[in-house]
Short mmCIF file of C-alpha atoms in Angstrom, two decimals:
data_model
loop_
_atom_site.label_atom_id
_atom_site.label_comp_id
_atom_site.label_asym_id
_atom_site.label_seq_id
_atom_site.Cartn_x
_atom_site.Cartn_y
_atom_site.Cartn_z
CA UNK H 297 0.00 0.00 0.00
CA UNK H 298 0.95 4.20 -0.19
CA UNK H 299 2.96 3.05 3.73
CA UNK H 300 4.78 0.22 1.94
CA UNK H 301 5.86 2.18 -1.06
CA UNK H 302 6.93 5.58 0.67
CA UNK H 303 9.24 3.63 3.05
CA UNK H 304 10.60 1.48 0.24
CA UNK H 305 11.45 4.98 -1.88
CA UNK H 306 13.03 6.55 1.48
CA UNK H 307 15.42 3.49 1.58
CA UNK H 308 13.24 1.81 4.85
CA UNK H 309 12.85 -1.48 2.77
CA UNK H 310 13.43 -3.31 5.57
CA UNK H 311 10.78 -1.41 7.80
CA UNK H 312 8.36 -2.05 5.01
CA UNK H 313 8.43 -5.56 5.50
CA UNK H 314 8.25 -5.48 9.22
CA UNK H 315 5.35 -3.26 8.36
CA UNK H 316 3.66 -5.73 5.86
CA UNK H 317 4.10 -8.64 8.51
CA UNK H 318 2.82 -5.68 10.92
CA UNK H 319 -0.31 -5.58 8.98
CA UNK H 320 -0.80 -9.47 8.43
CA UNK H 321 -0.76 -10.35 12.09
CA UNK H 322 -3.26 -7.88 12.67
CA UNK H 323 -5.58 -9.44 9.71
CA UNK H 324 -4.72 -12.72 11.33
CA UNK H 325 -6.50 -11.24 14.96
CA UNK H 326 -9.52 -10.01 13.42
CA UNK H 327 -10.52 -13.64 11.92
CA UNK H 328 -13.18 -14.58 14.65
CA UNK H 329 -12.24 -11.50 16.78
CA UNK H 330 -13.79 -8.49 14.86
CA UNK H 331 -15.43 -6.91 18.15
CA UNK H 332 -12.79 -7.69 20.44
CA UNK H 333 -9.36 -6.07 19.26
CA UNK H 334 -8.51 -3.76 16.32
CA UNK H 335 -10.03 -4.09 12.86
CA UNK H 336 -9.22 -2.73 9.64
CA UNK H 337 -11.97 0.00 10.32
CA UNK H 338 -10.35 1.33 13.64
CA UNK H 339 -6.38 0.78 13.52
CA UNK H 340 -5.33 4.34 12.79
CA UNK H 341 -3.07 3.36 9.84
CA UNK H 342 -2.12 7.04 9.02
CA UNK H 343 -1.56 8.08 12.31
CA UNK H 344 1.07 4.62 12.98
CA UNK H 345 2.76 5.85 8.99
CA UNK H 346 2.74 9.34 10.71
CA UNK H 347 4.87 7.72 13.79
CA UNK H 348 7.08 5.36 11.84
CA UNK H 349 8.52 8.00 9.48
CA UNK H 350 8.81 10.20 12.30
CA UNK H 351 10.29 7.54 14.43
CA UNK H 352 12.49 6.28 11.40
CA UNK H 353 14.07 10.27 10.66
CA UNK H 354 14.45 10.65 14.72
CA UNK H 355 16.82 7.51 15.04
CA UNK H 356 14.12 6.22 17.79
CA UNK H 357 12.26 3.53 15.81
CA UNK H 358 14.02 0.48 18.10
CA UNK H 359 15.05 -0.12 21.28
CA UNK H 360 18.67 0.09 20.08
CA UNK H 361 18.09 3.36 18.08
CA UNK H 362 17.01 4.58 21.53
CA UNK H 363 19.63 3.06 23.96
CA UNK H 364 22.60 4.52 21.31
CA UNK H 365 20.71 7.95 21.87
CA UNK H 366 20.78 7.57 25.38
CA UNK H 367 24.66 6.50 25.78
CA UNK H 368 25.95 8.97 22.80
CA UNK H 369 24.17 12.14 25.38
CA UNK H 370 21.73 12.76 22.70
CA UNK H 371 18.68 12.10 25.21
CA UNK H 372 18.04 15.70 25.71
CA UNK H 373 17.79 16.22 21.77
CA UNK H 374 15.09 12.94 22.13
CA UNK H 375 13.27 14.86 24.58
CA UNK H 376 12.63 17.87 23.20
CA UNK H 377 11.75 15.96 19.78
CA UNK H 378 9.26 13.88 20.91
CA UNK H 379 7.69 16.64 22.87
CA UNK H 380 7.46 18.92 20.04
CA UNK H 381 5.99 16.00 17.93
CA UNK H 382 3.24 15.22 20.72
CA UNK H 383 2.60 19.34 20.82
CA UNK H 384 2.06 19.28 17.01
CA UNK H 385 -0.49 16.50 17.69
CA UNK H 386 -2.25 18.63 20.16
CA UNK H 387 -2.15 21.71 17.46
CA UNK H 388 -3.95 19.79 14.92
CA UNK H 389 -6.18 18.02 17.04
CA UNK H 390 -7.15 21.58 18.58
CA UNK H 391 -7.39 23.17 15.02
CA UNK H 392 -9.80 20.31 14.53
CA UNK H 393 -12.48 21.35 17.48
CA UNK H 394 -11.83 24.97 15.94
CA UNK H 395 -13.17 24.27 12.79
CA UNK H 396 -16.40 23.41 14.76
CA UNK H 397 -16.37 25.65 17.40
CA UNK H 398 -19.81 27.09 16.27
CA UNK H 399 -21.91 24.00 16.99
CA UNK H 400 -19.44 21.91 19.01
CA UNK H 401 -20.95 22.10 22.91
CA UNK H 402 -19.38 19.18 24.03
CA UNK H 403 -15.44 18.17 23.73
CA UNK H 404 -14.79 14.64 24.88
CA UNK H 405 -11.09 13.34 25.61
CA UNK H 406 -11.38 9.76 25.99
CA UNK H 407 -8.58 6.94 25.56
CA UNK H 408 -7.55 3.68 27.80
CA UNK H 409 -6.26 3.61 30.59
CA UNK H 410 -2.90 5.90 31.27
CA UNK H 411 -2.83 7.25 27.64
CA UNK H 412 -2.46 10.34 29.08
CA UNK H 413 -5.87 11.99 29.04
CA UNK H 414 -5.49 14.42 31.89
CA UNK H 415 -2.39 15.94 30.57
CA UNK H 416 -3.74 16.15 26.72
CA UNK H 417 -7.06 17.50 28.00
CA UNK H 418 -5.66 20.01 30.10
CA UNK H 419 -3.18 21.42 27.22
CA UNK H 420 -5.53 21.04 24.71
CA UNK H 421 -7.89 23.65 27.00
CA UNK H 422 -4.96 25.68 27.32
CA UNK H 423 -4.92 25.87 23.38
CA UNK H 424 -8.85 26.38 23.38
CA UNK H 425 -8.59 29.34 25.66
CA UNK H 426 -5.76 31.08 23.81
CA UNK H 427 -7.89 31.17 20.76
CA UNK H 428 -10.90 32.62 23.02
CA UNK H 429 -13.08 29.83 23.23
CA UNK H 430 -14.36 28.94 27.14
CA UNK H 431 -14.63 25.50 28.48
CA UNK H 432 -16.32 24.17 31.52
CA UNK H 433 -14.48 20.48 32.89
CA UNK H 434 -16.92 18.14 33.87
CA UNK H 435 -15.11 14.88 36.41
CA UNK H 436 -17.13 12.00 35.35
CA UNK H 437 -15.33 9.83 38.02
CA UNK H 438 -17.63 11.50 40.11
CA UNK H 439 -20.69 9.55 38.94
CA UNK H 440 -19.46 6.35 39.87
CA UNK H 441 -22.31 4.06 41.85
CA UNK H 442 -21.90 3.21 45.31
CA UNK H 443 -20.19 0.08 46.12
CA UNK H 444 -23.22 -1.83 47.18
CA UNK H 445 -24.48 -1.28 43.56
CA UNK H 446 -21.42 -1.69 41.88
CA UNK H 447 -20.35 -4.25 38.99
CA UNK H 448 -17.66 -6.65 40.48
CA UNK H 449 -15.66 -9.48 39.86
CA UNK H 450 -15.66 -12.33 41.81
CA UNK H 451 -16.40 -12.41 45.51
CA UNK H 452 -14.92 -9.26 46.73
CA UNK H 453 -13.37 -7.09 43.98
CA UNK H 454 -14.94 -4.14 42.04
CA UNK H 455 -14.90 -3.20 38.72
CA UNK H 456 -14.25 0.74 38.29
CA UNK H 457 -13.18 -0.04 34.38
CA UNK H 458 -16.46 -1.14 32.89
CA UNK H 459 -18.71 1.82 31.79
CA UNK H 460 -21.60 0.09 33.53
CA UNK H 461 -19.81 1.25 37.35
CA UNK H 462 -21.06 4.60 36.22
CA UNK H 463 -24.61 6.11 36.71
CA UNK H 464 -24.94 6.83 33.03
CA UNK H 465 -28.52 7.57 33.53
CA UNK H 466 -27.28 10.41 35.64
CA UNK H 467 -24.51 11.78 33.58
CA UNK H 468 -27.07 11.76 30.42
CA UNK H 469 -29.32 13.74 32.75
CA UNK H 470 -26.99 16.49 33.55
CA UNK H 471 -25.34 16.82 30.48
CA UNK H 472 -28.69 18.06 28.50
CA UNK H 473 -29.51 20.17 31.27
CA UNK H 474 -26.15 21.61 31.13
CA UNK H 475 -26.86 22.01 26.88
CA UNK H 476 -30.25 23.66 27.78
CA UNK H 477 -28.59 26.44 30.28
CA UNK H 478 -29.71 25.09 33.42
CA UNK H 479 -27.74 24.58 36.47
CA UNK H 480 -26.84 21.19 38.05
CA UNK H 481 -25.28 19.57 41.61
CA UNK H 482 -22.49 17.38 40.59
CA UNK H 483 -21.92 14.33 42.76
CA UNK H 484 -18.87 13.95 44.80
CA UNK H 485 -17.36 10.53 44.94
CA UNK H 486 -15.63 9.29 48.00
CA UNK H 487 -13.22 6.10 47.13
CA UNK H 488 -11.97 5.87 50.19
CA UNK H 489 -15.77 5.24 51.53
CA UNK H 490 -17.00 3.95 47.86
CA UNK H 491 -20.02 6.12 47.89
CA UNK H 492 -21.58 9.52 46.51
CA UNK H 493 -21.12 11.88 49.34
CA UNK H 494 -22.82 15.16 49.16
CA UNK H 495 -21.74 17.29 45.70
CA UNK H 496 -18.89 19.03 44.63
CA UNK H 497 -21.17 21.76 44.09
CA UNK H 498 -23.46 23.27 41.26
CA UNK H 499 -22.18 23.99 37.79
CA UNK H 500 -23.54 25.90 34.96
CA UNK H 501 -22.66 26.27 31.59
CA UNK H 502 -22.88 29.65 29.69
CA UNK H 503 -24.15 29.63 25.64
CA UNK H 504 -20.37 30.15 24.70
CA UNK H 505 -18.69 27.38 26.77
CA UNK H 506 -18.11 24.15 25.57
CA UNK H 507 -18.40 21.09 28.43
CA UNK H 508 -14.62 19.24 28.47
CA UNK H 509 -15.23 15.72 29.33
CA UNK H 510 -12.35 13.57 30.35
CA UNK H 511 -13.15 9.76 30.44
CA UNK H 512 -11.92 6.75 30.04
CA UNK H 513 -15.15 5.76 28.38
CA UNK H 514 -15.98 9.01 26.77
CA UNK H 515 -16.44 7.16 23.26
CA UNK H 516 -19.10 4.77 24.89
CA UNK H 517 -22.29 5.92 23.28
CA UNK H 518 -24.39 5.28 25.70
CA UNK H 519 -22.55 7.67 27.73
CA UNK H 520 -23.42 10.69 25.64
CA UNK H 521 -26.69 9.00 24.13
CA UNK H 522 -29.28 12.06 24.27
CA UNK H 523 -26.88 14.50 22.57
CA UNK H 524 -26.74 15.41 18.96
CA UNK H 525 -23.79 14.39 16.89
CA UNK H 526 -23.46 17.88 15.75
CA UNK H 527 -23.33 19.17 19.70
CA UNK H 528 -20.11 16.64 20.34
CA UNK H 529 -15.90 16.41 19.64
CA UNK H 530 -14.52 12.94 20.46
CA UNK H 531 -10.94 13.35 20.62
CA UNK H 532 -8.69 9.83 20.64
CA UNK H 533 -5.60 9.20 23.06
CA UNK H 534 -3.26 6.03 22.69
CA UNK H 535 0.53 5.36 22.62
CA UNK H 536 0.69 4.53 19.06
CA UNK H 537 4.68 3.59 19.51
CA UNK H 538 6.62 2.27 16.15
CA UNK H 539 9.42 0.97 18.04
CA UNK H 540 10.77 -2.80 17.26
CA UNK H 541 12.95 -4.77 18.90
CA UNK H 542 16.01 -6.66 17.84
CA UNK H 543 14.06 -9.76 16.73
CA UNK H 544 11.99 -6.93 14.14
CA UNK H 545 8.73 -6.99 16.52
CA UNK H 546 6.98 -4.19 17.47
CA UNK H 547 6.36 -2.60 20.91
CA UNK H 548 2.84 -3.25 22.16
CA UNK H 549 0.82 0.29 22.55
CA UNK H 550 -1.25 -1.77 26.11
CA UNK H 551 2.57 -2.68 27.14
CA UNK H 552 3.59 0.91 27.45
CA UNK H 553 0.03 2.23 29.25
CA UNK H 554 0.73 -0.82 31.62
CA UNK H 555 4.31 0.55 32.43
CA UNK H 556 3.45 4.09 33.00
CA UNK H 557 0.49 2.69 35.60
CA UNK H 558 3.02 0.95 37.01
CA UNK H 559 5.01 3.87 37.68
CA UNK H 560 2.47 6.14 38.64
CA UNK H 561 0.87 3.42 41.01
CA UNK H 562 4.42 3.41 42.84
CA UNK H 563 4.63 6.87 43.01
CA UNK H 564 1.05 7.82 44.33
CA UNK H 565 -0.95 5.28 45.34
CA UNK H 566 1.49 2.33 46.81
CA UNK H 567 1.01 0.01 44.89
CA UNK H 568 3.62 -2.31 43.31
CA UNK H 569 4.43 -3.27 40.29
CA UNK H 570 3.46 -7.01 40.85
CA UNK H 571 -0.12 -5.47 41.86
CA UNK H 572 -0.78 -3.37 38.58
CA UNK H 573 0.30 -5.74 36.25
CA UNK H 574 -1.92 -8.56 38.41
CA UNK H 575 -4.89 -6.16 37.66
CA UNK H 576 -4.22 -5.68 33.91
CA UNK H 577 -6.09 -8.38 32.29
CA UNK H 578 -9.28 -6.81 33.72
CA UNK H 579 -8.41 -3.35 32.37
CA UNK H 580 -7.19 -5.11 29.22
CA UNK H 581 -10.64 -6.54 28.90
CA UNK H 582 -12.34 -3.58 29.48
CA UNK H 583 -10.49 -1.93 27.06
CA UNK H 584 -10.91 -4.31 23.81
CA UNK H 585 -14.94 -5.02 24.89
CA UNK H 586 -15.60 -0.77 25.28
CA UNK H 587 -13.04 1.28 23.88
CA UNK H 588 -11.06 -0.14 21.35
CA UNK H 589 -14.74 -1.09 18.89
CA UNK H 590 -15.28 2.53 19.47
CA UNK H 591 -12.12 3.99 17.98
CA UNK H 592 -13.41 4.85 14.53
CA UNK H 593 -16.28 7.23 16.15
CA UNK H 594 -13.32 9.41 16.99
CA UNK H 595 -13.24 13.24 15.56
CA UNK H 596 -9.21 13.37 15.99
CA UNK H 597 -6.12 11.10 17.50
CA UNK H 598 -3.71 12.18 19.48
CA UNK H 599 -0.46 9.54 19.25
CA UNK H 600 0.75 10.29 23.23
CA UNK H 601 3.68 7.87 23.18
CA UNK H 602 7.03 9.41 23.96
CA UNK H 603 10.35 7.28 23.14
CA UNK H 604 12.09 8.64 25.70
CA UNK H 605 10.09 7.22 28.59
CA UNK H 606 11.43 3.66 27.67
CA UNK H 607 14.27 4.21 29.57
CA UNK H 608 12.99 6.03 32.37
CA UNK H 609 10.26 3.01 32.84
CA UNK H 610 13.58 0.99 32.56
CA UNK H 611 15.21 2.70 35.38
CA UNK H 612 12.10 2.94 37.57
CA UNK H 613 10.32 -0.48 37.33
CA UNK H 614 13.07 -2.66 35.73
CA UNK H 615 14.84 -3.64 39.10
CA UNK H 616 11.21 -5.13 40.19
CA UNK H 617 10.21 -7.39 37.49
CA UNK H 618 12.43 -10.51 37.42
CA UNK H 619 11.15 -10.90 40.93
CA UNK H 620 7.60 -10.80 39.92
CA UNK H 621 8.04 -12.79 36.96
CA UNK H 622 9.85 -15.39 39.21
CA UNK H 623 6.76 -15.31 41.54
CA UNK H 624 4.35 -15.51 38.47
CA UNK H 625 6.16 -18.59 37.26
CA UNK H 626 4.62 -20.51 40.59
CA UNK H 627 0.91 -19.69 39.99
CA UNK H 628 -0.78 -20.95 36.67
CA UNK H 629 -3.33 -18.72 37.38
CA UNK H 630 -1.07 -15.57 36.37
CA UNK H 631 -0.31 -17.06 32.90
CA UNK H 632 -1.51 -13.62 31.37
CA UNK H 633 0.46 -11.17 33.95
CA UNK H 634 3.67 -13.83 33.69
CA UNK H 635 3.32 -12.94 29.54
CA UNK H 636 2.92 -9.38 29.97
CA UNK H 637 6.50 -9.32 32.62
CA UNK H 638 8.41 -11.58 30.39
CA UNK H 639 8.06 -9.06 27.27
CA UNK H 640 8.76 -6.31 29.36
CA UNK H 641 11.84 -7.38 30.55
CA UNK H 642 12.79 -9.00 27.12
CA UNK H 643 12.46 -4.90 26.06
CA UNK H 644 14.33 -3.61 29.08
CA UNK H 645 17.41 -5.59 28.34
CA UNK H 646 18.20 -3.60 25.01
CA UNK H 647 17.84 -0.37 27.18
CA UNK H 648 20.42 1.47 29.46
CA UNK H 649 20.08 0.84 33.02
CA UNK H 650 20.32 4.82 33.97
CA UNK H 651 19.06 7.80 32.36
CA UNK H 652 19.05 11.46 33.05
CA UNK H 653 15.28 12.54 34.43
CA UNK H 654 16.19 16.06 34.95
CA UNK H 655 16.30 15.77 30.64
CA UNK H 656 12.20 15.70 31.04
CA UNK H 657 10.84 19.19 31.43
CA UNK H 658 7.86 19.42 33.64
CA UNK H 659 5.45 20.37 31.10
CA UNK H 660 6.02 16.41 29.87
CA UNK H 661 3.50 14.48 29.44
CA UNK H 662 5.25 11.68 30.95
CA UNK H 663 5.47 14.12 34.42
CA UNK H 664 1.77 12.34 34.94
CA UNK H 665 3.10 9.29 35.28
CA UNK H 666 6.61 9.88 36.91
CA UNK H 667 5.52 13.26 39.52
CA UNK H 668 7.58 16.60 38.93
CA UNK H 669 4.51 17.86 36.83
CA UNK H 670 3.92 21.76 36.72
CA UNK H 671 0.60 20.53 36.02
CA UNK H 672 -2.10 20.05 39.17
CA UNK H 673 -4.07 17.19 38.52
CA UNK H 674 -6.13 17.40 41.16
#
């Protein structure tokens, strides 16, 4: 195809291949598999030929091409690079809502878990507000149901990555009588307690704001069911990563969302790396049943994934996962989480051990994940 032939005439004839195979193992997945996993109408083949060539010009499309960045000092230069790449995605994915911003009430950043919605949506408002246009954040998390009404798996465990944990009746509710100008009492969710406590106040939205939704789910329809298409902006996060190994196979997107949760669950919320990747399968799941068949409903993509967090996920989680893996090996019933560890370590051993942090500015994305933001997310 147009991929195929425009890396064969830059000299990437090699790459193409990869790429071909790239595309036949995907056409192999959708046989008996259409609703559960990409298909040729949702895998964002322009946006991945977008990343490739990028990745291909930067030196950073494999794990070597990174590591021999890191160890030559040209890690800085990656930095800056792949920021300014994820900033043009932001521009165009801003320009986008812009084009609409005469019928568009609604602007809805959704994408799977740690794609990086929180940073994109608040820098995409920051772009939104330079160009005069007003929005009003609305924290679906808040409209989770109380625990005693809450989807959950097994005995004693609750889902909070299904759509179905939230009261979508509610949110439905609120959102048109946002659209019609009249005020509502937004819940407040306690997850210490598991339960809607009180509100976090009333919120109102003018003629000239747009509502900025930030959801894990946003693209569920049922979600957003009562509004007109016209009314809405769904904008698309994922770490669409082009970076192969040395045995020509490609970095999985879920494998680099499941390291940054990893990180950020040892940094704020104590929990280890042998916990998150235990949990993965279920957000996995959640993922490929609700937000993955949903992809092609998408307005705009924003491609999130940074190169140079490889080796800062390297340094940070790296020392904890042959120890997991070894524990894994024990219990057949962690077949899926033992998978996911070995190919992350089989990727940290082509990276450097160390790597300069101080390199990542705090406007980074990747300051989410890792702390240091000049961001608040809270």
């Amino acid at each position: 195809d147009c991929v195929e032939k425009a890396l064969i005439e830059r000299g990437h004839a090699r790459t193409a291949k990869a790429y071909i195979v790239y595309r036949y193992e995907h056409a192999l997945k959708r046989k008996g598999r259409q609703s559960l996993t990409y298909s040729e109408e949702n895998i964002p083949y322009r946006k991945l030929w977008e990343a490739l060539s990028w990745a291909l010009d930067q030196g950073c499309a494999s794990l070597a091409g990174i590591a021999e960045l890191v160890r030559s000092g040209g890690y800085p230069g990656l930095v800056a690079a792949c920021d300014a790449f994820y900033e043009s995605e932001l521009d165009a994915a801003a320009a986008r809502v812009l084009e609409r911003r005469d019928e568009v009430r609604v602007l809805i950043v959704a994408g799977p878990s740690s794609s990086g919605k929180t940073t994109t949506t608040l820098k995409v408002r920051e772009r939104l507000a330079a160009a005069g246009v007003r929005t009003v954040p609305l924290t679906v998390d808040n409209y989770f149901f109380d625990l005693d009404v809450h989807p959950k798996i097994g005995e004693d465990d609750y889902d909070f990555e299904t759509p179905q944990a939230l009261d979508l009746a509610l949110i439905n509710a609120h959102l048109q009588a946002l659209l019609d100008g009249r005020s509502v009492q937004v819940p407040h969710y306690n997850f210490r307690t598991g339960r809607r406590e009180g509100t976090e106040g009333a919120l109102r939205l003018a003629k000239d704001e747009v509502l900025l939704i930030d959801s894990l789910h946003g693209l569920f329809p049922e979600m957003t069911a009562g509004i007109g298409e016209e009314r809405k902006f769904r904008l698309y996060i994922e770490t669409l990563s082009q970076v192969r190994d040395r045995e020509g196979r490609y970095l999985r997107w879920a494998d680099v969302r499941m390291l940054r949760r990893m990180v950020r669950d040892m940094q704020f919320r104590s929990y280890s790396p042998r916990q998150t990747v235990r949990h993965w399968h279920l957000v996995r799941r959640s993922e490929l049943r609700y937000i993955v068949p949903e992809l092609q409903r998408a307005h705009a993509i924003v491609n999130s994934f940074l190169a140079y967090e490889l080796p800062v996920m390297r340094a940070r989680v790296g020392p904890e996962l042959d120890a997991v893996a070894r524990e894994f090996e024990r219990d057949p019933e962690r077949e899926d989480a033992l998978e996911r560890t070995r190919r992350v370590i089989r990727a940290f051993e082509e990276l450097p051990v160390e790597v300069d942090e101080a390199a990542v500015p705090p406007t980074s994305l990747l300051r989410e994940f890792i702390g240091g933001s000049g961001y608040s997310y809270h």
